[in-house]
Coordinates of C-alpha atoms and ligand atoms in Angstrom, one line a residue:
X1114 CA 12.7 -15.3 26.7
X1115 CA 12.5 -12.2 28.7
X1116 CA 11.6 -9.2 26.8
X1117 CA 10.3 -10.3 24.2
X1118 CA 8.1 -8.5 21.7
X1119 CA 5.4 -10.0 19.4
X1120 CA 3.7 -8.0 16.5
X1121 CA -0.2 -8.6 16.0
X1122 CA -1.4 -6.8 12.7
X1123 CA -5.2 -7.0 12.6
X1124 CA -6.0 -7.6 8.6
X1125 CA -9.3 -9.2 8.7
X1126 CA -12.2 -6.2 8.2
X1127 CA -14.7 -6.1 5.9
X1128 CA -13.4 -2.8 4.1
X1129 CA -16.6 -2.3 3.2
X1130 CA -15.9 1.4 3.0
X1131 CA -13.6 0.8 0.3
X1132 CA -15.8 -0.6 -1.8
X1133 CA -14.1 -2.3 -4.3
X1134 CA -14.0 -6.3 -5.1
X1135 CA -10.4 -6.2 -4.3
X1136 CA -9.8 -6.6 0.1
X1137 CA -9.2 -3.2 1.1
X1138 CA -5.9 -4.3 2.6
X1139 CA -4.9 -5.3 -1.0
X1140 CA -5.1 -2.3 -2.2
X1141 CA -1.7 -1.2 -3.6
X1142 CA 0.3 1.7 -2.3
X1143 CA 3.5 2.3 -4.4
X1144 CA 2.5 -1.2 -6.5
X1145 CA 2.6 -2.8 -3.2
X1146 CA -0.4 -4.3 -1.1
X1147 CA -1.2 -2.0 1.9
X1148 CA -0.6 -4.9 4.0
X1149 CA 3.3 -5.9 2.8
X1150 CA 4.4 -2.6 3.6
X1151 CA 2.9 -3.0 7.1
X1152 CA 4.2 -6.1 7.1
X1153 CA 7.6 -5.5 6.4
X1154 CA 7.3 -2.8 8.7
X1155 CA 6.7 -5.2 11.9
X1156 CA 10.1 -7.3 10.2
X1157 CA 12.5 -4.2 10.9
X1158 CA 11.7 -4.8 14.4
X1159 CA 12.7 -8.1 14.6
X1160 CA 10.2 -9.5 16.7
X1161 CA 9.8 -13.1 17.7
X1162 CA 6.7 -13.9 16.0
X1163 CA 4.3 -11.9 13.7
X1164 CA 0.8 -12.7 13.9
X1165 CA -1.5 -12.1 10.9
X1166 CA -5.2 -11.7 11.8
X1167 CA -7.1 -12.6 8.2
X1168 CA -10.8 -13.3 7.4
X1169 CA -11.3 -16.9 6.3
X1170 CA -11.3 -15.7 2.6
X1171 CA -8.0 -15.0 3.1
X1172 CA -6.2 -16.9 -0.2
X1173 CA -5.6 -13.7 -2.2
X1174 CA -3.4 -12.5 1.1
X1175 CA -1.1 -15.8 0.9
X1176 CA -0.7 -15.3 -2.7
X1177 CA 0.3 -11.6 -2.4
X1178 CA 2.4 -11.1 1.1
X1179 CA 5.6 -12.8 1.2
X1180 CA 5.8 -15.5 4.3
X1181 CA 9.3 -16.3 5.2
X1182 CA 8.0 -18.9 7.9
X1183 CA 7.8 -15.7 10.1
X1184 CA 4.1 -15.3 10.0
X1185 CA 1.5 -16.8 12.0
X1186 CA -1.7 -16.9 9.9
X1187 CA -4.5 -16.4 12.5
X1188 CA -8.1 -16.6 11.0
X1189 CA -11.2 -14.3 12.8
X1190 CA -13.9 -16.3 11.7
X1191 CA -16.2 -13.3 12.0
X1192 CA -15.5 -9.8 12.0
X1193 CA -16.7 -8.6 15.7
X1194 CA -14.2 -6.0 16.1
X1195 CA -10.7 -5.3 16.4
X1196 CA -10.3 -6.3 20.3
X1197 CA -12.0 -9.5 18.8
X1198 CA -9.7 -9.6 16.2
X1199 CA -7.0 -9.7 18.8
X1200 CA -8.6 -12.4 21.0
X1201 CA -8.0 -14.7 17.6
X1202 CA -4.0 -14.2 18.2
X1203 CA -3.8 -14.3 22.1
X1204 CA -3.7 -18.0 22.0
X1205 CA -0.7 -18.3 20.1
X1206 CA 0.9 -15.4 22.1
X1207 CA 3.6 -15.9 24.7
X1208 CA 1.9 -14.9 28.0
X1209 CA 5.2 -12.6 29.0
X1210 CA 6.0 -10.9 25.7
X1211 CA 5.2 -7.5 25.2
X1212 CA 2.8 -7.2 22.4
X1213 CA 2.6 -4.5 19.2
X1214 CA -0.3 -3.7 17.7
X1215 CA -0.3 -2.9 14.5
X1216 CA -3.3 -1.9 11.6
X1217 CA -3.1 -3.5 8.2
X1218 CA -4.6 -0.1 6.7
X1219 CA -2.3 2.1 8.5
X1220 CA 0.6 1.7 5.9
X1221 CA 2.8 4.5 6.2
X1222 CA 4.1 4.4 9.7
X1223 CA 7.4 4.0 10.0
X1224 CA 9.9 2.1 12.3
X1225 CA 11.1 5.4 13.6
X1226 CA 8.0 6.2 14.5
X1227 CA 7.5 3.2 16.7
X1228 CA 10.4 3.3 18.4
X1229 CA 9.7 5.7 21.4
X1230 CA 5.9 3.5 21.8
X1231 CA 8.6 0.4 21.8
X1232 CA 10.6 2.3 24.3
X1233 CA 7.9 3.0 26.4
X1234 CA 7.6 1.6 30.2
X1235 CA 3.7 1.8 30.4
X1236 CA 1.5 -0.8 31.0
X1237 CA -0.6 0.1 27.7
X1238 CA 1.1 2.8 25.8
X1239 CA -1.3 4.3 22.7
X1240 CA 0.1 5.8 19.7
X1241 CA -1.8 9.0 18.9
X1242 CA -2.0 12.1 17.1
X1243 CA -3.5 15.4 16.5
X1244 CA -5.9 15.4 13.7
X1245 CA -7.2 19.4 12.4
X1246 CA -10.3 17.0 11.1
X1247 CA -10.5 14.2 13.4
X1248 CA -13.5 12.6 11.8
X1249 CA -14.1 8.7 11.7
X1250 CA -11.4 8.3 14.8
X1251 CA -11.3 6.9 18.0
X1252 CA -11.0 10.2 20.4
X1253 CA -8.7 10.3 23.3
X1254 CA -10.6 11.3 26.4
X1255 CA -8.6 12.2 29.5
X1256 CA -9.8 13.7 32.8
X1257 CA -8.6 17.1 34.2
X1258 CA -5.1 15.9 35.4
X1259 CA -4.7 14.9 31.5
X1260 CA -4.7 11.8 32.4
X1261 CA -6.4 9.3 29.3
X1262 CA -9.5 8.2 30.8
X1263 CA -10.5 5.8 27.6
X1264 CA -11.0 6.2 24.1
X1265 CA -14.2 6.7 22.6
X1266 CA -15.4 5.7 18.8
X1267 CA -16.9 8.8 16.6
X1268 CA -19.8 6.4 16.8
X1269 CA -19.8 6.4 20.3
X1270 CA -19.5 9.9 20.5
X1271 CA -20.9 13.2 22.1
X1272 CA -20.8 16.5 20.1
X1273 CA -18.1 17.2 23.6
X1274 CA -15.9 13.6 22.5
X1275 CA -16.0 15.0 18.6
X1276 CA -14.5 18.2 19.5
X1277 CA -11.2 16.3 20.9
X1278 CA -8.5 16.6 18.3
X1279 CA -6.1 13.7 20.0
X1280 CA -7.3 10.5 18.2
X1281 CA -6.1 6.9 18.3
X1282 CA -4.2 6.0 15.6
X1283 CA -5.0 2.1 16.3
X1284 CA -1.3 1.5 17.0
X1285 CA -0.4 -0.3 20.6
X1286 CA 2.3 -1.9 22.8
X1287 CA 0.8 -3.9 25.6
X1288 CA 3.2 -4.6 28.4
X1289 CA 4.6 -7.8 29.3
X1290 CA 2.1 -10.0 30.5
X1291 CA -0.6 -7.5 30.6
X1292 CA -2.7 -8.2 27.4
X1293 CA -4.7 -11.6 28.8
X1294 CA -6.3 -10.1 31.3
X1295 CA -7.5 -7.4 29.1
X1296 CA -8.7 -8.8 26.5
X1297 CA -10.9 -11.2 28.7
X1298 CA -13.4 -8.5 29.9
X1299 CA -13.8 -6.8 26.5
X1300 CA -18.1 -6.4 25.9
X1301 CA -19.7 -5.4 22.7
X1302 CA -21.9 -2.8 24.4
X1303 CA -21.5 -0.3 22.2
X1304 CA -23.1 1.5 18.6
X1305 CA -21.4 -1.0 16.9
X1306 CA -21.8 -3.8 18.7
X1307 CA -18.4 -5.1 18.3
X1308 CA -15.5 -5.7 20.2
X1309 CA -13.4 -2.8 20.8
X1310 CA -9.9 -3.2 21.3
X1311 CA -10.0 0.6 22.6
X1312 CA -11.5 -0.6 25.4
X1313 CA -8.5 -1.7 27.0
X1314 CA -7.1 1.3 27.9
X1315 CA -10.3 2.3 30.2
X1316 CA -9.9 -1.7 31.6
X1317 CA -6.3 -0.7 32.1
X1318 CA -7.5 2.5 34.3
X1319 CA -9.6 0.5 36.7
X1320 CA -6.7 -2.3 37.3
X1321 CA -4.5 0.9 38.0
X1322 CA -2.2 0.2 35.1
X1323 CA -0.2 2.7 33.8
X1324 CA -1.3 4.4 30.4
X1325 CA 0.9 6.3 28.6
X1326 CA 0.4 8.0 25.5
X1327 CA 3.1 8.6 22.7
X1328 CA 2.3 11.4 20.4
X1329 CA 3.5 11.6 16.9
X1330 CA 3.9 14.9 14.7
X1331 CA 3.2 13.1 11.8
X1332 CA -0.7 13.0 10.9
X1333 CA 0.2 11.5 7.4
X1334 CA 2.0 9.0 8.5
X1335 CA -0.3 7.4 10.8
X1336 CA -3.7 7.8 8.4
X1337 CA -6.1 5.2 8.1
X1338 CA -6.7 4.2 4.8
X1339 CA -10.4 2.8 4.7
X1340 CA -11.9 4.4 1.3
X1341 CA -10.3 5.1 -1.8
X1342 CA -10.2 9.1 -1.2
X1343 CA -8.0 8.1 1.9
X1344 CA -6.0 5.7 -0.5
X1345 CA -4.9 8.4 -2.9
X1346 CA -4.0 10.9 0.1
X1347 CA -1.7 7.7 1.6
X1348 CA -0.4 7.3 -2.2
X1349 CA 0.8 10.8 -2.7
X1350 CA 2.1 10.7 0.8
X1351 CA 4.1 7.9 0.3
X1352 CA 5.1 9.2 -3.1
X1353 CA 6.5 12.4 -1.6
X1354 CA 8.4 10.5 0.8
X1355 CA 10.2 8.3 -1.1
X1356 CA 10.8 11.3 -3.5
X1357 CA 12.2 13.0 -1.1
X1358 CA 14.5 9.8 0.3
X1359 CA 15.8 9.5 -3.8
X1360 CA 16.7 13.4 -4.2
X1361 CA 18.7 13.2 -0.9
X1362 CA 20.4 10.2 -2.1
X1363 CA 21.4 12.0 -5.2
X1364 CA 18.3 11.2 -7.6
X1365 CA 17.6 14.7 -9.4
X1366 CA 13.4 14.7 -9.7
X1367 CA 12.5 17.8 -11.5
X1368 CA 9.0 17.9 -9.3
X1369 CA 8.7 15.9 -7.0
X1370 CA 4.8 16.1 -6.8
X1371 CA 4.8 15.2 -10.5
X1372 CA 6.8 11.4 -10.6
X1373 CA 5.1 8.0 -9.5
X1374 CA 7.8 5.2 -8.1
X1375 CA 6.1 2.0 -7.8
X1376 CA 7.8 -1.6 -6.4
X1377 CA 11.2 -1.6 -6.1
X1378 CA 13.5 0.6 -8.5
X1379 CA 17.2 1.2 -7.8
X1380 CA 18.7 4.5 -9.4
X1381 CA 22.7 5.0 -10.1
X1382 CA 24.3 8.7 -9.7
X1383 CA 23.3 11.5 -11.5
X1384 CA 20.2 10.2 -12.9
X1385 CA 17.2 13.0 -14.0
X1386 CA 13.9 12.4 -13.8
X1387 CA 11.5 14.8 -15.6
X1388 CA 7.7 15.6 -14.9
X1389 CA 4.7 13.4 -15.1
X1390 CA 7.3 10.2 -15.5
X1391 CA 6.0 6.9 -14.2
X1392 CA 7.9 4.2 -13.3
X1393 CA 6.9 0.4 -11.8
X1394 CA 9.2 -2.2 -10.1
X1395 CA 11.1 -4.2 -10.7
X1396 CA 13.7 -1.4 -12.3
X1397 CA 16.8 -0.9 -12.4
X1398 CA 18.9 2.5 -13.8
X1399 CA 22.7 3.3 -13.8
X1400 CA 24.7 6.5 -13.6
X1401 CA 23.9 9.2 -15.4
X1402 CA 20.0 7.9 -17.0
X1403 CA 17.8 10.3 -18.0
X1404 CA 14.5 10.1 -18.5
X1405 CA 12.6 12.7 -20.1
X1406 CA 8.9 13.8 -19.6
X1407 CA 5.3 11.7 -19.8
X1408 CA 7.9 7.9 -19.6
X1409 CA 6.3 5.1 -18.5
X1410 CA 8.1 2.3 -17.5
X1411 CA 7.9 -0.9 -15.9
X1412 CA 10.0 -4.1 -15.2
X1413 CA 13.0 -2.8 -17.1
X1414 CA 16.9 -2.3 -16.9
X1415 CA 18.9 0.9 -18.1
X1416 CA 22.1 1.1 -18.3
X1417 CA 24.7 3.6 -17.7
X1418 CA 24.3 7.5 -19.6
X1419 CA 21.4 5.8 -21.9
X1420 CA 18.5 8.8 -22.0
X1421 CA 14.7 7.9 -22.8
X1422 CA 13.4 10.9 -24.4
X1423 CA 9.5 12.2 -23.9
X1424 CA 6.5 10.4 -24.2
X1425 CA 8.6 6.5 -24.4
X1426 CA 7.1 3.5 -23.1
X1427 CA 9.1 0.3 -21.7
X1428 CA 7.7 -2.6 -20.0
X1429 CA 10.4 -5.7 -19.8
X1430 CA 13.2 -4.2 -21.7
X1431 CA 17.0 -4.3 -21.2
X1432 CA 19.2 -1.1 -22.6
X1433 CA 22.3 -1.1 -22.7
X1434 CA 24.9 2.0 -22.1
X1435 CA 24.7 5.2 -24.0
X1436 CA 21.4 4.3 -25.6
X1437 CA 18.6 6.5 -26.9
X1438 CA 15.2 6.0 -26.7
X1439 CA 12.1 8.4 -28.3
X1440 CA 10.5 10.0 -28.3
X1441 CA 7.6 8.4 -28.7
X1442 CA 8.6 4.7 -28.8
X1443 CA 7.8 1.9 -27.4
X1444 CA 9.6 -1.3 -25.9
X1445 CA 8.0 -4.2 -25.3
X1446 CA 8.6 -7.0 -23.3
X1447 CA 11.9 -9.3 -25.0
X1448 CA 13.5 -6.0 -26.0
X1449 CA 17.7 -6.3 -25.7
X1450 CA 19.7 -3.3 -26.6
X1451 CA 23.0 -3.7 -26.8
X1452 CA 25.4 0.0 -25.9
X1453 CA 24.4 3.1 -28.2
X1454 CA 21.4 1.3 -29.8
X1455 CA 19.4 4.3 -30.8
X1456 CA 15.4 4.1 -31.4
X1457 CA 13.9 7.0 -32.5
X1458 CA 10.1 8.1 -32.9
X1459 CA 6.7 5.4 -33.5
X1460 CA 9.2 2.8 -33.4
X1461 CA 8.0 -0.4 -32.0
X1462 CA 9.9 -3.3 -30.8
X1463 CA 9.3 -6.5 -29.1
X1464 CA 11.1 -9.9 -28.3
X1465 CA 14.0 -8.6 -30.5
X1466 CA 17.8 -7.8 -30.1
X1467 CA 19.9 -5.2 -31.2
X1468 CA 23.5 -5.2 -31.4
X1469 CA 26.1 -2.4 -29.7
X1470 CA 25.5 0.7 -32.7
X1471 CA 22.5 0.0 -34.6
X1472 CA 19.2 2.3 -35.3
X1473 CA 16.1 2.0 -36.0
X1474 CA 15.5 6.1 -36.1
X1475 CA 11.8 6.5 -37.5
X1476 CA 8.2 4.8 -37.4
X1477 CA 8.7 1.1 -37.7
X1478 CA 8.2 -2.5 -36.2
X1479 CA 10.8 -4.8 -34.9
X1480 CA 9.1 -8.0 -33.5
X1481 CA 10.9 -11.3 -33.2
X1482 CA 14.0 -9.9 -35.3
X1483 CA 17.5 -10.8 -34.1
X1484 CA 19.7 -7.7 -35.3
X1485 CA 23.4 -6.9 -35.2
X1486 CA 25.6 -4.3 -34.7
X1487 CA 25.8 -1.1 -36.9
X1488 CA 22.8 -2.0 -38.3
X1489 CA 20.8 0.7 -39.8
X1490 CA 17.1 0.2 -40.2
X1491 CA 15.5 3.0 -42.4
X1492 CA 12.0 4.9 -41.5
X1493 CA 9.1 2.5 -42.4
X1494 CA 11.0 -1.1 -41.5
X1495 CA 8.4 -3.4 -40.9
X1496 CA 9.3 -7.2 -40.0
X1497 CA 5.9 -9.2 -40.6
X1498 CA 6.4 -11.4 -38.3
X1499 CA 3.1 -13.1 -37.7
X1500 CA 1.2 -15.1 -40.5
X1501 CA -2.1 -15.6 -38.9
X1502 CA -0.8 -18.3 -36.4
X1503 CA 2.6 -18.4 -36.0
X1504 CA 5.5 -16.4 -35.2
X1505 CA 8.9 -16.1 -37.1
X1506 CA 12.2 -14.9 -37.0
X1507 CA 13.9 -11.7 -38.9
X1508 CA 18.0 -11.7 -38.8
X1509 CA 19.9 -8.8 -39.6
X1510 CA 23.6 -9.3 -39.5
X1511 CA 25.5 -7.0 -38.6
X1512 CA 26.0 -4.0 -41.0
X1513 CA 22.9 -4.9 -42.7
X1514 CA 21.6 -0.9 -44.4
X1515 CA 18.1 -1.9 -45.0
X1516 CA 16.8 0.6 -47.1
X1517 CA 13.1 2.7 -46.1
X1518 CA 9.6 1.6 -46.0
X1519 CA 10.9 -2.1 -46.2
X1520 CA 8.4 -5.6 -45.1
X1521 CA 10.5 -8.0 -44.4
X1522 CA 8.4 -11.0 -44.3
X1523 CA 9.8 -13.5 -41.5
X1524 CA 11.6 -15.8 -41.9
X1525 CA 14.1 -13.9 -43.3
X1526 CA 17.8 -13.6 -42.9
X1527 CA 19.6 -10.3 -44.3
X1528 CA 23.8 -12.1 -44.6
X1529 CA 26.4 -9.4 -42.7
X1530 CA 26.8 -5.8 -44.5
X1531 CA 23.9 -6.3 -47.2
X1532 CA 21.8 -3.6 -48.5
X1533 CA 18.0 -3.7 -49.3
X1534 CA 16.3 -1.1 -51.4
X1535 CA 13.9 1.1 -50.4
X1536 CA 10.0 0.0 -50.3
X1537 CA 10.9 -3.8 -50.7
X1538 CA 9.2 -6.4 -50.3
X1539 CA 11.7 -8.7 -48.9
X1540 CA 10.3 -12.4 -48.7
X1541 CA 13.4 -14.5 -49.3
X1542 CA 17.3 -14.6 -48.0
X1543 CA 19.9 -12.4 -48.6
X1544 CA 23.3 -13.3 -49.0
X1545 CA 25.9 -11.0 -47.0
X1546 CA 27.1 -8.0 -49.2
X1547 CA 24.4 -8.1 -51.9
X1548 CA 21.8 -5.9 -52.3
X1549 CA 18.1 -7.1 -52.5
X1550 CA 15.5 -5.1 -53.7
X1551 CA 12.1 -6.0 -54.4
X1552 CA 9.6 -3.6 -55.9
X1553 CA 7.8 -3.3 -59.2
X1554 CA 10.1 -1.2 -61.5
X1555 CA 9.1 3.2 -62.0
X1556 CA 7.3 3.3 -65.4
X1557 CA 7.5 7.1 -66.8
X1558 CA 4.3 8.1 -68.8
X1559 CA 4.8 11.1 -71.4
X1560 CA 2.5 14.1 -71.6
X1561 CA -0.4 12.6 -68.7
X1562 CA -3.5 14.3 -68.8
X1563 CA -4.5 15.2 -64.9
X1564 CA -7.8 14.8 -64.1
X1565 CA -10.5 17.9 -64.1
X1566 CA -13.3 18.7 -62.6
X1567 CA -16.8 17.8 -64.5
X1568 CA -18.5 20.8 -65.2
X1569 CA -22.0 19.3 -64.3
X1570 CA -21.5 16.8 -62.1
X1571 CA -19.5 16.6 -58.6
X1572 CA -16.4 14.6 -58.4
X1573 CA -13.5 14.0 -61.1
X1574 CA -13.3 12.6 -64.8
X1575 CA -10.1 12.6 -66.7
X1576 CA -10.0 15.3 -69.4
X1577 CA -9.9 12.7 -72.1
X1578 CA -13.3 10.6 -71.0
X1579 CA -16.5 10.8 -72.4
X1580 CA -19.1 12.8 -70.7
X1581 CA -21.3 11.0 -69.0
X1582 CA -24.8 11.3 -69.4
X1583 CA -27.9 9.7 -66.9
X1584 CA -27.2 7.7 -63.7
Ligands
UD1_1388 C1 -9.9 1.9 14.4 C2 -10.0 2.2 15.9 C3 -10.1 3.7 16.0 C4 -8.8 4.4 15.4 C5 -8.7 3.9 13.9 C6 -7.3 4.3 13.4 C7 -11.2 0.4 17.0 C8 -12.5 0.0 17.6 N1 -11.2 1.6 16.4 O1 -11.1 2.3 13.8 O2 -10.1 4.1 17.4 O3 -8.9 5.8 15.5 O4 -8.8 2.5 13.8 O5 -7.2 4.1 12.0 O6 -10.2 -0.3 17.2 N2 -10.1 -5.6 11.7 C9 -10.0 -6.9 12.0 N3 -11.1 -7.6 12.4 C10 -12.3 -6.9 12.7 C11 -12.3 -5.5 12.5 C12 -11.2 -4.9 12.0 O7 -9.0 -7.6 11.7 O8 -13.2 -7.6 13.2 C13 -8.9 -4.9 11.2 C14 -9.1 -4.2 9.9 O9 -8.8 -5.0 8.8 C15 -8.2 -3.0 9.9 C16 -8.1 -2.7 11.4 O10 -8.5 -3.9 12.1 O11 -7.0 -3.2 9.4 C17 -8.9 -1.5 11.8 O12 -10.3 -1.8 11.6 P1 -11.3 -0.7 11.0 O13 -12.6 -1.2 10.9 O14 -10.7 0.0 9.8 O15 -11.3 0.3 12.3 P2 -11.6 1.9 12.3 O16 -13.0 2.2 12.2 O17 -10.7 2.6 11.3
CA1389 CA1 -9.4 1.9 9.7

């Protein structure tokens, strides 16, 4: 096919700068490995084949990028450099496509950004940049018609080279046809001793190819990400940007340097995001959310106008409309509340339902408890739900009132609109409408003599006890 364009992403280097046990590429940005957002990158531009350069260890990478039958896993046995790297892939290449380079630890460029490098006629058209600190990069050395010569490695590098603030960002498009022949006469005469696929472009000078360089604006978005000081720069760029993409699309982020969006999360109109809120994918809020200050919350759903007050933590829950939430409580995975469920502070509640109405407003625990609608649980409810082994069910039916500081020992089922009295014990059934109390009876005692204090010797003894007298 004629014009065709392949995408290469080199993903096989050590990372030993990173040094971490995790691949460097793995590393998440957003709660997404570096190399899936590269990855999905090369799939906006529709190419006809992506080839993935990996190191032979590469099962984490199959586990953790997403292969639609689109990707061509191409293993570098050894790591001899990125030009190396790239002799791995030419095989499996179509001889007339126009190739892409593209850096697994380069995450953040974006399609836009590629597009005029796409565009471009050149033989070998580099993506570059100018860096205030280009240190660690490939320099862009051209001769005094400004023409680039070839690009040089900092290790490669005179004091004269270092001063250059142009630098390679990594990124390439090789005309049709052109790459063979380059990659063939690549040598590993250099600091390194590895194959540079920067070497091209001085190959491409001597064959009288035409180089063309595309400059972007954008240092950020063309970083290198090979330590874990680089990772949290590429993180908070990233952060900003998709900050930025939410508040234009009508997401109101109090500060937007002070919010973490991992994964994927969707967001309805007029939703409010305070400070220092985290939140990881997969999420889902409707209209009108808000979420207050210091949230954290993962793998959940909120529906429409609910509001999760300060300091809350969800991971796996579902809410409903119109619900309330905190502050200070927490949601664990299993959690279902139905519309205008409220929870209110140290509540706790896991793998439990809660019908449209009911609240739990103050310090308790709801685990495996099935609950109804209008259901009031009072400050203290705690369902004792484990007996050492197993698990067990609470119900409350709907319109249950159960009564403060209440254990309800599972299983246990509370019949619709009964009422249990404050600091029970509640080990059996209840039948709907009665009221079940279970607590040792108040015994008044007449004229009680309060402890004093011994006159020698620390502590207390009751008024009426004998002194006492040794050890
Ligand atoms: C590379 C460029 C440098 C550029 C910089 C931009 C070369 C020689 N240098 O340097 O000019 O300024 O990127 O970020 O190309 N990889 C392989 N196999 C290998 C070696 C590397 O697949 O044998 C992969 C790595 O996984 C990584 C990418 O290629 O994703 C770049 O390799 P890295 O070692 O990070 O190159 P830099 O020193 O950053
Ligand atoms: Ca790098």
């Amino acid at each position: 096919m004629k014009n065709s364009l392949e995408i290469c992403i080199l993903a096989a280097g050590k990372g030993t700068r990173m040094k971490t046990a995790t691949p460097k590429i793995l590393q998440p940005l957003a709660g997404t490995p570096m190399l899936a957002h590269v990855v999905s990158t090369a799939r906006t531009l529709n190419p006809t084949k992506i080839h993935l350069v990996v190191s032979p260890d590469h099962e984490a990478l199959k586990s953790a990028i997403e292969d639609n039958g689109d990707l061509n896993w191409v293993v570098q046995s050894e790591q001899l450099g990125t030009g190396h790297a790239v002799q791995q892939a030419a095989p499996d290449m179509d001889p007339d496509a126009s190739i892409l380079i593209l850096l697994a630890d380069v995450p953040l460029l974006r399609q836009e950004t590629l597009q005029p490098l796409l565009e471009s006629p050149a033989d070998v058209a580099v993506l570059t940049v100018d860096l205030v600190d280009p240190t660690g990069y490939g320099r862009i050395q051209r001769n005094d018609e400004n023409q680039v010569l070839r690009i040089v490695e900092e290790k490669d590098a005179d004091a004269e080279t270092r001063a250059i603030s142009e630098i390679n960002t990594g990124i390439f498009k090789i005309g049709e046809g052109q790459l063979p022949g380059l990659l063939s006469r690549l040598s590993n005469d250099n600091q390194q001793q590895e194959y540079y696929l920067t070497d091209i472009v001085e190959l491409a000078g001597s064959d009288g190819l035409h180089i063309a360089t595309v400059k972007t604006l954008s240092a950020a978005e063309v970083s290198g990400v090979n330590d874990l000081v680089q990772l949290a720069s590429a993180e908070r760029a990233f952060q900003r940007r998709q900050a930025e993409e939410l508040m234009k699309a009508g997401v109101r982020i109090l500060d937007p340097n002070r919010v973490d969006i991992r994964g994927s999360v969707t967001f309805g109109q007029d939703v409010v995001i305070d400070v220092n809120v985290v939140i990881e994918g997969p999420c889902a809020f409707g209209n009108g959310v808000v979420i207050e200050s210091g949230v954290v919350i993962q793998s959940s759903r909120v529906g429409d106008s609910s509001r999760i007050k300060a300091q809350s933590n969800l991971e796996g829950a579902q809410l409903g409309e119109h619900c309330q939430v905190g502050p200070f409580a927490r949601l664990r995975p299993g959690t279902a509340l139905a519309d205008g469920v409220a929870i209110g502070n140290f509540v706790e509640v896991k793998q439990t339902t809660m019908g449209s109405g009911s609240k739990a407003s103050h310090l308790s625990y709801l685990g495996d408890a099935a609950i109804g609608e209008r259901v009031n649980v009072g400050a203290g409810t705690i369902t004792c739900n484990y007996d050492g082994v197993n698990k067990w069910q609470t119900v409350l039916e709907d319109e249950v009132f159960v009564g403060s500081n209440t254990a309800l020992v599972a299983p246990v089922t509370v019949g619709a609109g009964a009422t249990i009295g404050a600091g029970s014990t509640i080990t059996g059934s209840i039948a709907p409408a009665a009221l079940g109390v279970a607590r040792g009876r108040q015994r008044n005692i007449d004229d009680w003599p309060r402890p004093e204090k011994a006159s020698d010797a620390p502590g207390l003894v009751k008024k009426s006890a004998p002194k006492q007298t040794g050890v």
